[in-house]
mmCIF file of C-alpha atoms and ligand atoms in Angstrom:
data_model
loop_
_atom_site.group_PDB
_atom_site.id
_atom_site.type_symbol
_atom_site.label_atom_id
_atom_site.label_comp_id
_atom_site.label_asym_id
_atom_site.label_seq_id
_atom_site.Cartn_x
_atom_site.Cartn_y
_atom_site.Cartn_z
ATOM 1 C CA MET A 1 130.193 80.050 -112.051
ATOM 2 C CA ASN A 2 128.680 80.459 -108.621
ATOM 3 C CA ASP A 3 130.948 81.834 -105.946
ATOM 4 C CA PHE A 4 130.393 80.744 -102.383
ATOM 5 C CA ALA A 5 129.159 84.151 -101.229
ATOM 6 C CA ASP A 6 126.254 83.997 -103.667
ATOM 7 C CA LEU A 7 125.494 80.397 -102.714
ATOM 8 C CA TYR A 8 125.682 81.266 -99.038
ATOM 9 C CA GLN A 9 123.069 83.981 -99.606
ATOM 10 C CA GLN A 10 120.856 81.400 -101.323
ATOM 11 C CA ALA A 11 121.293 79.151 -98.281
ATOM 12 C CA ARG A 12 120.315 82.034 -95.997
ATOM 13 C CA ASP A 13 117.248 82.719 -98.117
ATOM 14 C CA ALA A 14 116.250 79.055 -97.742
ATOM 15 C CA ALA A 15 116.876 79.254 -93.984
ATOM 16 C CA ALA A 16 114.347 82.076 -93.787
ATOM 17 C CA ASN A 17 111.740 79.477 -94.819
ATOM 18 C CA ALA A 18 112.810 76.924 -92.220
ATOM 19 C CA TYR A 19 109.964 75.357 -90.301
ATOM 20 C CA ALA A 20 111.551 75.240 -86.877
ATOM 21 C CA PRO A 21 108.887 75.900 -84.244
ATOM 22 C CA TYR A 22 110.484 73.479 -81.769
ATOM 23 C CA SER A 23 114.178 74.331 -81.872
ATOM 24 C CA GLY A 24 113.986 77.885 -83.155
ATOM 25 C CA PHE A 25 117.085 76.949 -85.154
ATOM 26 C CA HIS A 26 116.682 78.036 -88.766
ATOM 27 C CA VAL A 27 119.029 76.305 -91.177
ATOM 28 C CA GLY A 28 119.345 76.508 -94.941
ATOM 29 C CA ALA A 29 121.515 74.711 -97.440
ATOM 30 C CA ALA A 30 122.405 75.340 -101.056
ATOM 31 C CA LEU A 31 124.193 72.729 -103.131
ATOM 32 C CA VAL A 32 125.800 72.793 -106.537
ATOM 33 C CA ALA A 33 125.321 69.705 -108.642
ATOM 34 C CA GLU A 34 127.948 68.483 -111.077
ATOM 35 C CA ASP A 35 125.930 69.944 -113.954
ATOM 36 C CA GLY A 36 125.877 73.376 -112.281
ATOM 37 C CA ARG A 37 122.305 73.337 -111.081
ATOM 38 C CA VAL A 38 121.710 74.741 -107.605
ATOM 39 C CA PHE A 39 119.232 73.165 -105.182
ATOM 40 C CA THR A 40 118.261 74.532 -101.800
ATOM 41 C CA GLY A 41 116.613 73.188 -98.686
ATOM 42 C CA CYS A 42 115.658 74.176 -95.171
ATOM 43 C CA ASN A 43 115.030 72.204 -92.015
ATOM 44 C CA VAL A 44 111.455 71.032 -91.532
ATOM 45 C CA GLU A 45 110.627 69.985 -87.987
ATOM 46 C CA ASN A 46 107.748 67.891 -86.719
ATOM 47 C CA ALA A 47 105.704 67.530 -83.535
ATOM 48 C CA ALA A 48 107.116 64.012 -83.462
ATOM 49 C CA TYR A 49 110.608 65.417 -83.034
ATOM 50 C CA GLY A 50 112.444 62.502 -84.613
ATOM 51 C CA SER A 51 110.537 62.993 -87.861
ATOM 52 C CA GLY A 52 112.184 66.362 -88.518
ATOM 53 C CA ILE A 53 114.453 66.718 -91.533
ATOM 54 C CA CYS A 54 117.625 68.772 -91.811
ATOM 55 C CA ALA A 55 118.230 71.493 -94.369
ATOM 56 C CA GLU A 56 121.071 69.600 -96.021
ATOM 57 C CA GLY A 57 119.029 66.421 -96.343
ATOM 58 C CA ASN A 58 116.176 68.313 -97.938
ATOM 59 C CA ALA A 59 118.470 69.979 -100.459
ATOM 60 C CA ILE A 60 120.052 66.625 -101.293
ATOM 61 C CA SER A 61 116.637 64.989 -101.699
ATOM 62 C CA SER A 62 115.527 67.749 -104.072
ATOM 63 C CA ALA A 63 118.675 67.320 -106.102
ATOM 64 C CA ALA A 64 118.191 63.548 -106.272
ATOM 65 C CA ALA A 65 114.600 64.066 -107.420
ATOM 66 C CA GLY A 66 116.009 66.276 -110.178
ATOM 67 C CA GLY A 67 118.211 63.436 -111.343
ATOM 68 C CA VAL A 68 121.441 64.547 -109.684
ATOM 69 C CA ARG A 69 123.873 61.792 -108.744
ATOM 70 C CA LYS A 70 127.024 63.877 -108.153
ATOM 71 C CA ILE A 71 127.172 66.960 -105.944
ATOM 72 C CA ASP A 72 130.199 69.235 -106.005
ATOM 73 C CA SER A 73 129.578 71.460 -102.997
ATOM 74 C CA VAL A 74 127.155 72.056 -100.129
ATOM 75 C CA ILE A 75 126.882 75.444 -98.420
ATOM 76 C CA VAL A 76 125.189 75.665 -95.016
ATOM 77 C CA ALA A 77 123.711 78.747 -93.351
ATOM 78 C CA CYS A 78 122.142 79.155 -89.932
ATOM 79 C CA LEU A 79 120.278 82.284 -88.887
ATOM 80 C CA ASP A 80 120.418 81.591 -85.151
ATOM 81 C CA ALA A 81 123.966 80.492 -84.437
ATOM 82 C CA GLY A 82 127.498 81.437 -85.328
ATOM 83 C CA GLU A 83 129.401 78.400 -86.422
ATOM 84 C CA CYS A 84 127.121 75.691 -87.819
ATOM 85 C CA TYR A 85 128.380 72.342 -89.098
ATOM 86 C CA PRO A 86 126.288 69.564 -90.658
ATOM 87 C CA CYS A 87 125.149 66.764 -88.377
ATOM 88 C CA GLY A 88 126.562 63.283 -88.738
ATOM 89 C CA ASN A 89 123.573 61.941 -90.616
ATOM 90 C CA CYS A 90 123.778 64.737 -93.196
ATOM 91 C CA ARG A 91 127.490 64.102 -93.640
ATOM 92 C CA GLN A 92 126.615 60.540 -94.559
ATOM 93 C CA LEU A 93 123.893 61.727 -96.966
ATOM 94 C CA MET A 94 126.501 63.949 -98.640
ATOM 95 C CA ARG A 95 128.884 61.011 -98.891
ATOM 96 C CA GLU A 96 126.438 59.060 -101.038
ATOM 97 C CA PHE A 97 126.552 61.742 -103.737
ATOM 98 C CA SER A 98 130.314 62.280 -103.631
ATOM 99 C CA VAL A 99 130.325 65.827 -102.272
ATOM 100 C CA ASP A 100 133.783 67.408 -102.652
ATOM 101 C CA THR A 101 133.453 70.627 -100.662
ATOM 102 C CA VAL A 102 131.443 71.748 -97.639
ATOM 103 C CA VAL A 103 131.191 75.455 -96.797
ATOM 104 C CA VAL A 104 130.042 76.700 -93.402
ATOM 105 C CA GLN A 105 129.771 80.056 -91.673
ATOM 106 C CA ASP A 106 132.377 80.734 -89.007
ATOM 107 C CA GLY A 107 130.187 83.021 -86.896
ATOM 108 C CA ASN A 108 132.346 86.060 -87.617
ATOM 109 C CA GLY A 109 131.048 86.891 -91.051
ATOM 110 C CA ALA A 110 133.422 84.657 -92.945
ATOM 111 C CA LEU A 111 133.022 81.287 -94.618
ATOM 112 C CA ARG A 112 135.094 78.170 -94.007
ATOM 113 C CA VAL A 113 135.709 75.956 -97.005
ATOM 114 C CA HIS A 114 136.384 72.311 -96.172
ATOM 115 C CA ASP A 115 137.382 69.342 -98.277
ATOM 116 C CA PHE A 116 134.868 66.594 -97.666
ATOM 117 C CA GLY A 117 137.564 64.374 -96.177
ATOM 118 C CA GLU A 118 137.843 66.811 -93.293
ATOM 119 C CA ILE A 119 134.107 66.632 -92.695
ATOM 120 C CA LEU A 120 133.800 62.847 -92.774
ATOM 121 C CA PRO A 121 137.170 61.095 -92.710
ATOM 122 C CA HIS A 122 137.509 57.342 -93.223
ATOM 123 C CA SER A 123 133.946 57.232 -94.465
ATOM 124 C CA PHE A 124 131.688 54.425 -95.578
ATOM 125 C CA GLY A 125 130.254 54.867 -99.068
ATOM 126 C CA PRO A 126 128.805 53.037 -102.061
ATOM 127 C CA GLU A 127 132.132 51.532 -103.099
ATOM 128 C CA SER A 128 132.531 50.108 -99.609
ATOM 129 C CA LEU A 129 129.939 47.541 -100.696
ATOM 130 C CA ASP A 130 132.146 46.336 -103.554
ATOM 131 C CA ASN A 131 134.095 43.118 -103.196
ATOM 132 C CA LEU A 132 131.606 41.457 -100.941
ATOM 133 C CA PRO A 133 132.836 38.123 -99.655
ATOM 134 C CA THR A 134 131.839 35.397 -102.108
ATOM 135 C CA ASN A 135 130.998 32.901 -99.370
ATOM 136 C CA ARG A 136 127.832 34.716 -98.317
HETATM 137 N N1 LIG B 1 119.769 71.232 -88.396
HETATM 138 C C1 LIG B 1 119.917 71.306 -89.741
HETATM 139 O O1 LIG B 1 118.944 71.429 -90.490
HETATM 140 N N2 LIG B 1 121.181 71.232 -90.241
HETATM 141 C C2 LIG B 1 122.310 71.227 -89.495
HETATM 142 O O2 LIG B 1 123.397 71.239 -90.037
HETATM 143 C C3 LIG B 1 122.214 71.193 -88.033
HETATM 144 C C4 LIG B 1 120.846 71.029 -87.470
HETATM 145 C C5 LIG B 1 118.410 71.364 -87.845
HETATM 146 C C6 LIG B 1 117.781 70.135 -87.296
HETATM 147 C C7 LIG B 1 116.768 70.707 -86.341
HETATM 148 O O3 LIG B 1 115.601 71.065 -87.064
HETATM 149 C C8 LIG B 1 117.432 71.971 -85.830
HETATM 150 O O4 LIG B 1 118.429 72.292 -86.794
HETATM 151 C C9 LIG B 1 118.057 71.825 -84.458
HETATM 152 O O5 LIG B 1 118.878 70.732 -84.393
#
């Protein structure tokens, strides 16, 4: 059983590998899949700024490549800021894989544990595509 402190350290370790020459903002993420496997990711920026990828998205992509389809928790670490919450796009990426819990640093050495509904309320997800109108 991974506690969040250990996972947060894994996220920090990933953040140390961030490729962030443009923003100088080094972010790491660790996630726990339903089967207990842990995947990590860091942000990877690009000279074409819009082609950069967030830490959370990279961790989620790695998990998906490993066959994961349900993620229990995502832990985010940033080496260059206090409080650091996932961007809107990453919240939506988490939604696809039914993340239950998001953990962030509060900037004062503590972690904040959030239910996913606090992170992305009233969200759009896979089941939102059910019950399509039959007249289309
Ligand atoms: N970034 C992340 O990787 N995750 C977050 O939660 C916030 C922002 C990255 C994107 C970009 O490389 C840099 O941080 C500055 O926005």
